[in-house]
C-alpha cells in the first residue's frame, strides 16, 4: 500500500434515541412574501437530480451548557436567518409541464426536531469517518415517500443531545433551493447569527433565479450525454443494486494526491482530474464490468459562478449554479489503458463546461425535462473538499468534530470526496467514500491503494 492512503473503519451500531419535540420555526419578522406568492425556480434548481434532500450531520463536544440553552440559541438564530433567507420557509409545488416553484402559505416555516440519546459521543466510534449507522440523527417523517420534495419543509434540522453533553445537528436541505456553495452560505449565516447573537449575513443572500431562464425558443447546442438514457446491458448496475453494497472510506494524504497527479503525466491537469480518474478506473476494475465494449460515464458537478458573465451572478447567489460534466469511455478503454488517458478524459469533460454549455443545459431541460434519474453505466463523483464545512458551522461552541454526509448506500453509484475533519489541520488530506458489493470492496481497496 502506498504511504499516505489508509482504509478507515467504522463500527456497526445502533443509536437508540427519543424524539422530544418537533417544532415549526417561522421567520422572526415580516418577509417580502405573502400567502399565495410564488418564486421562480430555474431549470437547474428543479432538474431531476436536484429534487432531493441532502442529509448531513455535524457533531459537537459538550460545551457545558444545558440542552435548553443550545436549543434556544439555534431556534432564535434560525428564525432570524429565515427573514433574509425567506424562501426556505415556503414549500414546493408542481405547476405546468411538471415544473416546480416555491409558494407561500400560512404556518409553513422550517422544522426543528429535539431528540436525546443515552449513548455518549465516544460510543459512536471514530467521528471523522461517515457512518451509515448515524442515519437516525437526521429526521425523516414516518413512512416518508422516497425523493419526496413537494409540500415538504425545505429545511429540517434535528438536534440530538447525548448523555455526555455532546450533541449532533442533523440537517436535510432541499437541493432545489441551493447547491453546495449555497448551502454553506446559509449554514454560515445561521452559525454566525447564533455565535454573535445578532443577525449576520455576509454576503447578502440573492435569489435572482430569473437570470437562468431558458431561451425562447430553446437553443440546445450540445448533445448532453449526461442526461442520456442508456439501457444497461452490462453487469454494472445489477451488481450494485441487487445486493445492498457496503460503504468504504479512505483517508488520502496530500502527498498521495500529488504522487497520483505526477503519475497522470499531465502538467495542466488538476488534483481532482487525477483523483477522479483513479477512482473511476479502480471502481470499474473492482466491479469486473462486462462486456468490455460497454459505454461508461463519469459525471461530476462544476461550479459555474465564475463562468457566467452575460449577465454575471451577484455575490450571495445561493441557487443551483452547477453544470454536470460527463466523461465517457468503454470498459476496455478504462481498464486496459494508462491513468494518464483517463485523466485526460476527466480534464476534457471539466474544461468543456462553459456559459454556453450551462445555457444549453437549461434549454435541454426545458424541452426534455427528464423525469427519472439515469444510472446506466454511470459513476457520479461529488467533490466537497472545497466547501468550508467546518469553518461555516461554528455556532458559538467551536468547529464540529465532523461535518458531512452519512450514508451513501441508498445511491451506490455515487462517490464523495470530503475534507478531513477532526481537531487537526487536514493539510489537504481528503476522505474518499464509495459503495461497492462486499466482494468487490476488497478488490477496490487493493487497486485503489496500490499504485
Coordinates of C-alpha atoms in Angstrom, one line a residue:
X1 CA 0.0 0.0 0.0
X2 CA 1.4 3.4 -1.0
X3 CA 2.2 5.5 2.1
X4 CA -0.5 8.2 2.6
X5 CA -3.6 6.2 1.9
X6 CA -5.4 4.4 4.6
X7 CA -8.6 2.4 4.7
X8 CA -10.9 3.6 7.5
X9 CA -13.1 1.5 9.7
X10 CA -16.4 2.5 11.4
X11 CA -18.4 0.4 13.9
X12 CA -21.6 -1.4 13.2
X13 CA -24.0 0.0 15.8
X14 CA -27.5 1.3 16.6
X15 CA -28.2 4.6 18.2
X16 CA -31.4 4.4 20.2
X17 CA -32.9 7.9 20.7
X18 CA -36.1 9.6 21.8
X19 CA -37.8 12.4 19.9
X20 CA -38.7 15.1 22.5
X21 CA -40.4 17.6 20.3
X22 CA -41.0 18.7 16.7
X23 CA -41.4 22.5 16.2
X24 CA -42.1 24.6 13.2
X25 CA -39.7 27.6 13.0
X26 CA -41.1 30.7 11.3
X27 CA -39.3 33.9 10.3
X28 CA -38.9 36.1 13.3
X29 CA -40.2 39.2 11.5
X30 CA -42.1 40.0 8.3
X31 CA -40.8 38.7 5.0
X32 CA -41.2 40.0 1.4
X33 CA -43.7 37.3 0.6
X34 CA -47.4 37.0 1.4
X35 CA -49.8 34.0 1.3
X36 CA -50.3 33.0 -2.3
X37 CA -47.0 34.5 -3.5
X38 CA -44.6 32.3 -5.6
X39 CA -40.9 32.3 -6.6
X40 CA -39.4 31.1 -9.8
X41 CA -37.0 28.1 -9.8
X42 CA -34.6 27.8 -12.6
X43 CA -34.3 24.6 -14.6
X44 CA -31.0 23.9 -12.7
X45 CA -33.0 24.1 -9.5
X46 CA -35.8 21.7 -10.4
X47 CA -33.9 19.3 -12.6
X48 CA -34.4 15.7 -11.6
X49 CA -31.0 15.4 -9.9
X50 CA -31.8 18.4 -7.6
X51 CA -35.2 17.0 -6.5
X52 CA -33.7 15.5 -3.3
X53 CA -32.8 16.4 0.2
X54 CA -29.1 16.4 1.0
X55 CA -28.6 14.9 4.5
X56 CA -25.6 16.0 6.6
X57 CA -24.7 15.8 10.2
X58 CA -22.4 17.9 12.5
X59 CA -21.0 16.5 15.8
X60 CA -20.0 18.8 18.7
X61 CA -18.4 18.0 22.0
X62 CA -20.0 19.2 25.2
X63 CA -19.7 23.0 25.8
X64 CA -21.0 22.8 29.3
X65 CA -24.3 24.5 28.5
X66 CA -27.7 22.9 29.2
X67 CA -29.5 21.4 26.2
X68 CA -32.3 24.0 26.6
X69 CA -29.8 26.9 26.1
X70 CA -28.3 25.3 23.0
X71 CA -31.8 24.6 21.5
X72 CA -32.9 28.2 22.2
X73 CA -29.8 29.7 20.6
X74 CA -30.3 27.5 17.5
X75 CA -34.1 28.3 17.3
X76 CA -33.7 32.1 17.7
X77 CA -30.8 32.3 15.2
X78 CA -32.7 30.2 12.7
X79 CA -35.8 32.3 13.0
X80 CA -33.7 35.4 12.4
X81 CA -31.9 34.0 9.4
X82 CA -35.2 32.9 7.8
X83 CA -36.0 36.6 7.2
X84 CA -33.3 37.2 4.6
X85 CA -33.5 33.6 3.5
X86 CA -37.3 33.5 3.5
X87 CA -37.6 31.1 0.5
X88 CA -36.6 28.3 2.9
X89 CA -39.8 28.9 4.8
X90 CA -42.0 28.2 1.8
X91 CA -43.0 24.9 0.1
X92 CA -42.5 23.4 -3.4
X93 CA -45.4 22.6 -5.7
X94 CA -45.7 21.4 -9.2
X95 CA -47.1 23.6 -12.0
X96 CA -47.4 23.4 -15.8
X97 CA -45.4 20.7 -17.5
X98 CA -44.0 19.3 -14.3
X99 CA -42.0 22.3 -13.4
X100 CA -41.6 23.3 -9.7
X101 CA -42.0 26.6 -8.0
X102 CA -41.8 27.9 -4.4
X103 CA -45.1 29.0 -2.9
X104 CA -46.0 30.6 0.4
X105 CA -48.9 29.7 2.6
X106 CA -49.9 30.1 6.2
X107 CA -47.9 28.5 9.0
X108 CA -45.3 26.9 6.8
X109 CA -41.7 27.5 8.1
X110 CA -38.9 25.0 8.6
X111 CA -38.8 22.2 11.1
X112 CA -36.6 21.7 14.2
X113 CA -36.6 18.4 16.0
X114 CA -35.3 17.9 19.5
X115 CA -34.0 14.4 20.5
X116 CA -31.8 12.8 23.1
X117 CA -29.9 9.5 23.4
X118 CA -28.5 7.7 26.4
X119 CA -25.3 7.0 24.4
X120 CA -22.2 9.1 24.6
X121 CA -20.2 10.6 21.8
X122 CA -17.4 8.2 22.5
X123 CA -19.8 5.3 21.9
X124 CA -20.2 6.3 18.3
X125 CA -16.6 5.4 17.4
X126 CA -14.4 7.5 15.1
X127 CA -16.4 10.6 14.3
X128 CA -14.1 11.6 11.5
X129 CA -15.4 8.8 9.3
X130 CA -19.0 8.9 7.9
X131 CA -21.0 6.0 9.2
X132 CA -24.4 4.8 7.8
X133 CA -25.4 4.0 11.4
X134 CA -25.9 7.7 12.0
X135 CA -28.9 7.8 9.8
X136 CA -31.5 8.4 12.6
X137 CA -29.6 11.5 13.6
X138 CA -31.3 13.2 10.6
X139 CA -35.0 13.3 10.8
X140 CA -37.3 11.7 8.3
X141 CA -41.1 11.5 8.5
X142 CA -42.7 8.2 9.3
X143 CA -43.4 6.4 6.0
X144 CA -41.9 9.3 4.1
X145 CA -42.0 8.7 0.3
X146 CA -38.6 8.3 -1.3
X147 CA -37.3 11.5 -3.0
X148 CA -40.4 13.5 -1.9
X149 CA -39.8 17.3 -2.1
X150 CA -43.3 18.6 -2.9
X151 CA -45.1 20.1 0.0
X152 CA -42.2 19.3 2.4
X153 CA -40.4 21.7 4.8
X154 CA -37.4 22.8 2.8
X155 CA -35.1 22.6 5.8
X156 CA -35.3 20.0 8.5
X157 CA -32.9 20.2 11.5
X158 CA -32.6 17.6 14.3
X159 CA -30.6 18.4 17.4
X160 CA -29.7 15.2 19.3
X161 CA -28.2 15.5 22.8
X162 CA -26.0 12.7 24.1
X163 CA -25.6 11.7 27.7
X164 CA -22.1 13.1 27.9
X165 CA -23.3 16.6 26.9
X166 CA -22.1 16.4 23.3
X167 CA -24.7 16.7 20.6
X168 CA -25.3 16.4 16.8
X169 CA -27.0 18.7 14.4
X170 CA -28.6 16.7 11.5
X171 CA -29.7 18.7 8.5
X172 CA -31.8 17.9 5.5
X173 CA -31.8 20.8 3.0
X174 CA -33.8 20.7 -0.2
X175 CA -31.3 20.7 -3.2
X176 CA -33.9 22.7 -5.2
X177 CA -33.2 25.8 -3.2
X178 CA -29.4 25.7 -3.2
X179 CA -26.3 23.9 -4.4
X180 CA -23.4 23.0 -2.1
X181 CA -22.0 26.6 -2.2
X182 CA -25.4 28.0 -1.4
X183 CA -26.0 25.5 1.5
X184 CA -22.7 26.5 3.1
X185 CA -23.6 30.2 2.7
X186 CA -26.9 29.5 4.5
X187 CA -25.4 27.4 7.3
X188 CA -22.6 30.0 7.8
X189 CA -25.2 32.8 8.2
X190 CA -27.2 30.7 10.7
X191 CA -24.0 29.9 12.7
X192 CA -22.7 33.4 12.7
X193 CA -26.1 34.7 13.8
X194 CA -26.0 32.2 16.7
X195 CA -22.4 32.9 17.6
X196 CA -22.7 36.7 17.6
X197 CA -26.3 36.9 19.0
X198 CA -27.4 39.2 16.1
X199 CA -28.5 38.7 12.5
X200 CA -25.3 38.3 10.5
X201 CA -25.5 37.6 6.7
X202 CA -22.3 38.1 4.6
X203 CA -22.8 38.0 1.7
X204 CA -26.4 39.3 1.5
X205 CA -28.5 36.4 0.0
X206 CA -29.6 36.8 -3.6
X207 CA -32.4 34.9 -5.2
X208 CA -32.2 36.0 -8.9
X209 CA -33.2 32.7 -10.4
X210 CA -34.7 34.5 -13.4
X211 CA -31.2 35.1 -14.7
X212 CA -31.1 31.4 -15.6
X213 CA -34.3 31.3 -17.6
X214 CA -34.3 29.3 -20.9
X215 CA -34.1 30.9 -24.3
X216 CA -37.3 31.4 -26.2
X217 CA -37.2 29.4 -28.3
X218 CA -34.8 27.0 -26.6
X219 CA -31.4 26.7 -28.1
X220 CA -29.7 23.3 -27.5
X221 CA -26.2 23.3 -28.9
X222 CA -24.7 20.2 -27.1
X223 CA -25.8 16.6 -27.1
X224 CA -25.9 16.4 -23.2
X225 CA -24.9 12.8 -22.9
X226 CA -25.0 13.3 -19.1
X227 CA -28.8 13.0 -19.3
X228 CA -29.0 10.3 -22.0
X229 CA -30.9 7.2 -21.1
X230 CA -28.7 4.1 -21.5
X231 CA -30.2 0.6 -21.4
X232 CA -27.8 -1.2 -19.0
X233 CA -26.7 -4.2 -20.8
X234 CA -23.7 -4.6 -18.5
X235 CA -23.1 -6.3 -15.2
X236 CA -22.5 -2.9 -13.5
X237 CA -25.9 -1.7 -12.3
X238 CA -27.1 -5.2 -11.4
X239 CA -24.1 -5.9 -9.2
X240 CA -24.7 -2.6 -7.2
X241 CA -28.5 -2.8 -6.8
X242 CA -29.3 -6.5 -6.3
X243 CA -27.5 -6.8 -3.0
X244 CA -27.1 -3.8 -0.7
X245 CA -23.5 -2.6 -1.1
X246 CA -21.1 -1.7 1.7
X247 CA -19.7 1.8 2.3
X248 CA -15.9 2.2 2.2
X249 CA -13.9 5.2 3.3
X250 CA -10.2 6.0 2.7
X251 CA -8.0 8.8 4.1
X252 CA -5.9 10.1 1.3
X253 CA -2.9 12.3 2.2
X254 CA -1.8 15.4 0.2
X255 CA 1.4 13.5 -0.7
X256 CA -0.6 10.6 -2.2
X257 CA -2.7 13.0 -4.3
X258 CA 0.4 14.8 -5.5
X259 CA 2.0 11.4 -6.4
X260 CA -1.1 10.4 -8.3
X261 CA -1.1 13.7 -10.2
X262 CA 2.5 13.1 -11.2
X263 CA 1.7 9.6 -12.5
X264 CA -1.0 11.2 -14.7
X265 CA 1.8 12.9 -16.6
X266 CA -0.3 15.9 -17.4
X267 CA 1.1 19.2 -16.1
X268 CA -2.2 21.0 -16.8
X269 CA -4.5 18.6 -15.0
X270 CA -5.8 19.2 -11.5
X271 CA -5.6 17.0 -8.5
X272 CA -9.3 16.4 -8.9
X273 CA -8.8 15.2 -12.5
X274 CA -6.2 12.6 -11.4
X275 CA -8.1 11.5 -8.3
X276 CA -11.4 11.2 -10.2
X277 CA -9.7 9.2 -12.9
X278 CA -8.0 6.8 -10.4
X279 CA -11.3 6.3 -8.5
X280 CA -13.2 5.6 -11.7
X281 CA -10.7 3.1 -13.1
X282 CA -10.4 1.4 -9.7
X283 CA -14.2 1.1 -9.3
X284 CA -14.7 -0.4 -12.7
X285 CA -11.8 -2.8 -12.3
X286 CA -13.1 -3.9 -8.9
X287 CA -16.6 -4.5 -10.2
X288 CA -15.2 -6.5 -13.2
X289 CA -17.7 -4.9 -15.5
X290 CA -18.7 -6.8 -18.6
X291 CA -18.8 -6.6 -21.6
X292 CA -15.6 -4.7 -22.4
X293 CA -17.2 -2.7 -25.1
X294 CA -19.9 -1.3 -22.8
X295 CA -20.0 2.5 -22.7
X296 CA -19.5 4.0 -19.2
X297 CA -20.0 7.5 -17.9
X298 CA -18.3 9.5 -15.1
X299 CA -20.3 12.6 -14.1
X300 CA -19.4 15.4 -11.7
X301 CA -20.7 18.9 -11.0
X302 CA -18.8 22.0 -12.0
X303 CA -19.4 25.3 -10.2
X304 CA -20.3 27.8 -12.9
X305 CA -20.4 31.0 -10.9
X306 CA -17.2 32.3 -12.3
X307 CA -18.1 31.2 -15.8
X308 CA -21.3 33.3 -16.1
X309 CA -20.8 36.8 -17.5
X310 CA -23.9 37.6 -19.5
X311 CA -25.1 38.6 -17.1
X312 CA -22.9 37.6 -14.1
X313 CA -24.4 36.2 -10.9
X314 CA -24.4 38.6 -8.0
X315 CA -22.4 37.8 -4.9
X316 CA -24.6 36.0 -2.5
X317 CA -26.5 34.0 -5.1
X318 CA -27.3 30.7 -3.4
X319 CA -29.2 28.8 -6.0
X320 CA -28.0 26.0 -8.2
X321 CA -25.3 27.3 -10.4
X322 CA -23.6 24.0 -11.3
X323 CA -23.4 22.1 -14.5
X324 CA -22.9 18.3 -14.9
X325 CA -19.7 17.4 -16.7
X326 CA -19.6 14.0 -18.3
X327 CA -16.6 11.8 -19.4
X328 CA -17.2 8.7 -21.4
X329 CA -15.2 5.5 -22.1
X330 CA -15.7 1.9 -22.8
X331 CA -14.8 -0.6 -20.1
X332 CA -11.8 -1.6 -22.1
X333 CA -10.8 2.0 -22.5
X334 CA -10.5 2.3 -18.7
X335 CA -9.1 -1.0 -17.6
X336 CA -6.6 -1.5 -20.5
X337 CA -5.0 2.0 -20.7
X338 CA -2.9 4.2 -18.5
X339 CA -4.1 6.5 -15.8
X340 CA -3.0 9.5 -17.9
X341 CA -5.5 8.6 -20.6
X342 CA -8.4 8.5 -18.2
X343 CA -7.2 11.8 -16.5
X344 CA -7.3 13.5 -19.9
X345 CA -10.9 12.3 -20.3
X346 CA -11.9 13.8 -17.0
X347 CA -10.0 17.1 -17.7
X348 CA -11.6 17.4 -21.1
X349 CA -15.1 17.0 -19.6
X350 CA -14.3 19.6 -16.9
X351 CA -13.0 22.1 -19.4
X352 CA -15.9 21.7 -21.7
X353 CA -18.2 23.4 -19.2
X354 CA -18.8 27.0 -20.2
X355 CA -21.5 29.6 -20.0
X356 CA -22.8 28.3 -23.4
X357 CA -22.9 24.7 -22.1
X358 CA -24.8 25.9 -19.0
X359 CA -27.3 27.8 -21.1
X360 CA -27.7 24.8 -23.4
X361 CA -28.3 22.6 -20.3
X362 CA -31.1 24.9 -19.2
X363 CA -32.7 24.7 -22.6
X364 CA -32.3 20.9 -22.8
X365 CA -34.2 20.5 -19.5
X366 CA -36.9 22.9 -20.8
X367 CA -37.5 20.8 -23.8
X368 CA -36.9 17.3 -22.4
X369 CA -37.3 17.6 -18.6
X370 CA -36.0 14.2 -17.5
X371 CA -38.4 12.6 -15.0
X372 CA -36.1 9.9 -13.7
X373 CA -32.5 9.5 -12.6
X374 CA -30.4 7.6 -15.1
X375 CA -27.9 5.1 -13.6
X376 CA -26.9 3.2 -16.7
X377 CA -23.1 2.8 -16.8
X378 CA -22.6 5.8 -14.5
X379 CA -20.5 6.8 -11.5
X380 CA -21.0 10.2 -10.1
X381 CA -18.3 11.9 -8.1
X382 CA -19.3 14.7 -5.7
X383 CA -16.5 17.0 -4.5
X384 CA -17.0 18.6 -1.1
X385 CA -13.3 19.3 -0.4
X386 CA -13.7 23.0 -1.4
X387 CA -16.6 23.6 0.9
X388 CA -15.8 25.4 4.2
X389 CA -18.0 22.9 6.1
X390 CA -16.1 23.1 9.4
X391 CA -15.4 26.8 9.4
X392 CA -19.0 27.6 8.4
X393 CA -20.6 25.6 11.3
X394 CA -19.2 27.3 14.4
X395 CA -22.4 28.3 16.2
X396 CA -20.5 29.6 19.2
X397 CA -19.2 26.3 20.6
X398 CA -16.3 25.7 18.2
X399 CA -15.9 23.9 14.9
X400 CA -17.6 20.5 14.7
X401 CA -15.7 17.2 15.1
X402 CA -17.3 16.0 11.9
X403 CA -19.3 17.7 9.2
X404 CA -20.6 15.9 6.1
X405 CA -22.8 13.1 4.7
X406 CA -23.7 9.9 6.4
X407 CA -24.9 7.1 4.3
X408 CA -24.2 6.7 0.6
X409 CA -25.6 3.2 0.2
X410 CA -29.1 4.3 -0.9
X411 CA -27.3 5.8 -4.0
X412 CA -24.5 3.3 -4.6
X413 CA -23.3 4.9 -7.8
X414 CA -22.1 8.0 -6.0
X415 CA -18.6 8.7 -4.7
X416 CA -17.8 11.6 -2.4
X417 CA -14.6 13.5 -1.8
X418 CA -14.6 15.1 1.7
X419 CA -12.2 17.4 3.5
X420 CA -10.5 15.7 6.5
X421 CA -12.1 16.8 9.8
X422 CA -11.2 16.4 13.4
X423 CA -9.1 18.7 15.6
X424 CA -6.0 18.9 13.5
X425 CA -5.5 20.9 10.3
X426 CA -6.1 18.5 7.5
X427 CA -3.3 19.9 5.3
X428 CA -5.1 19.0 2.2
X429 CA -6.0 15.4 3.3
X430 CA -9.2 14.2 1.9
X431 CA -11.6 11.3 2.6
X432 CA -12.8 9.2 -0.4
X433 CA -16.2 7.5 0.3
X434 CA -17.6 5.0 -2.1
X435 CA -20.0 2.0 -2.2
X436 CA -19.4 -1.5 -3.6
X437 CA -20.6 -5.0 -3.1
X438 CA -18.8 -6.8 -0.3
X439 CA -16.7 -9.0 -2.6
X440 CA -15.7 -6.1 -4.9
X441 CA -14.8 -3.8 -2.0
X442 CA -11.7 -5.9 -1.2
X443 CA -10.6 -5.7 -4.8
X444 CA -11.2 -1.9 -4.8
X445 CA -9.0 -1.5 -1.8
X446 CA -6.2 -3.4 -3.4
X447 CA -6.4 -1.5 -6.7
X448 CA -7.1 2.0 -5.2
X449 CA -4.4 1.8 -2.5
X450 CA -1.6 0.3 -4.6
X451 CA -0.2 2.4 -7.4

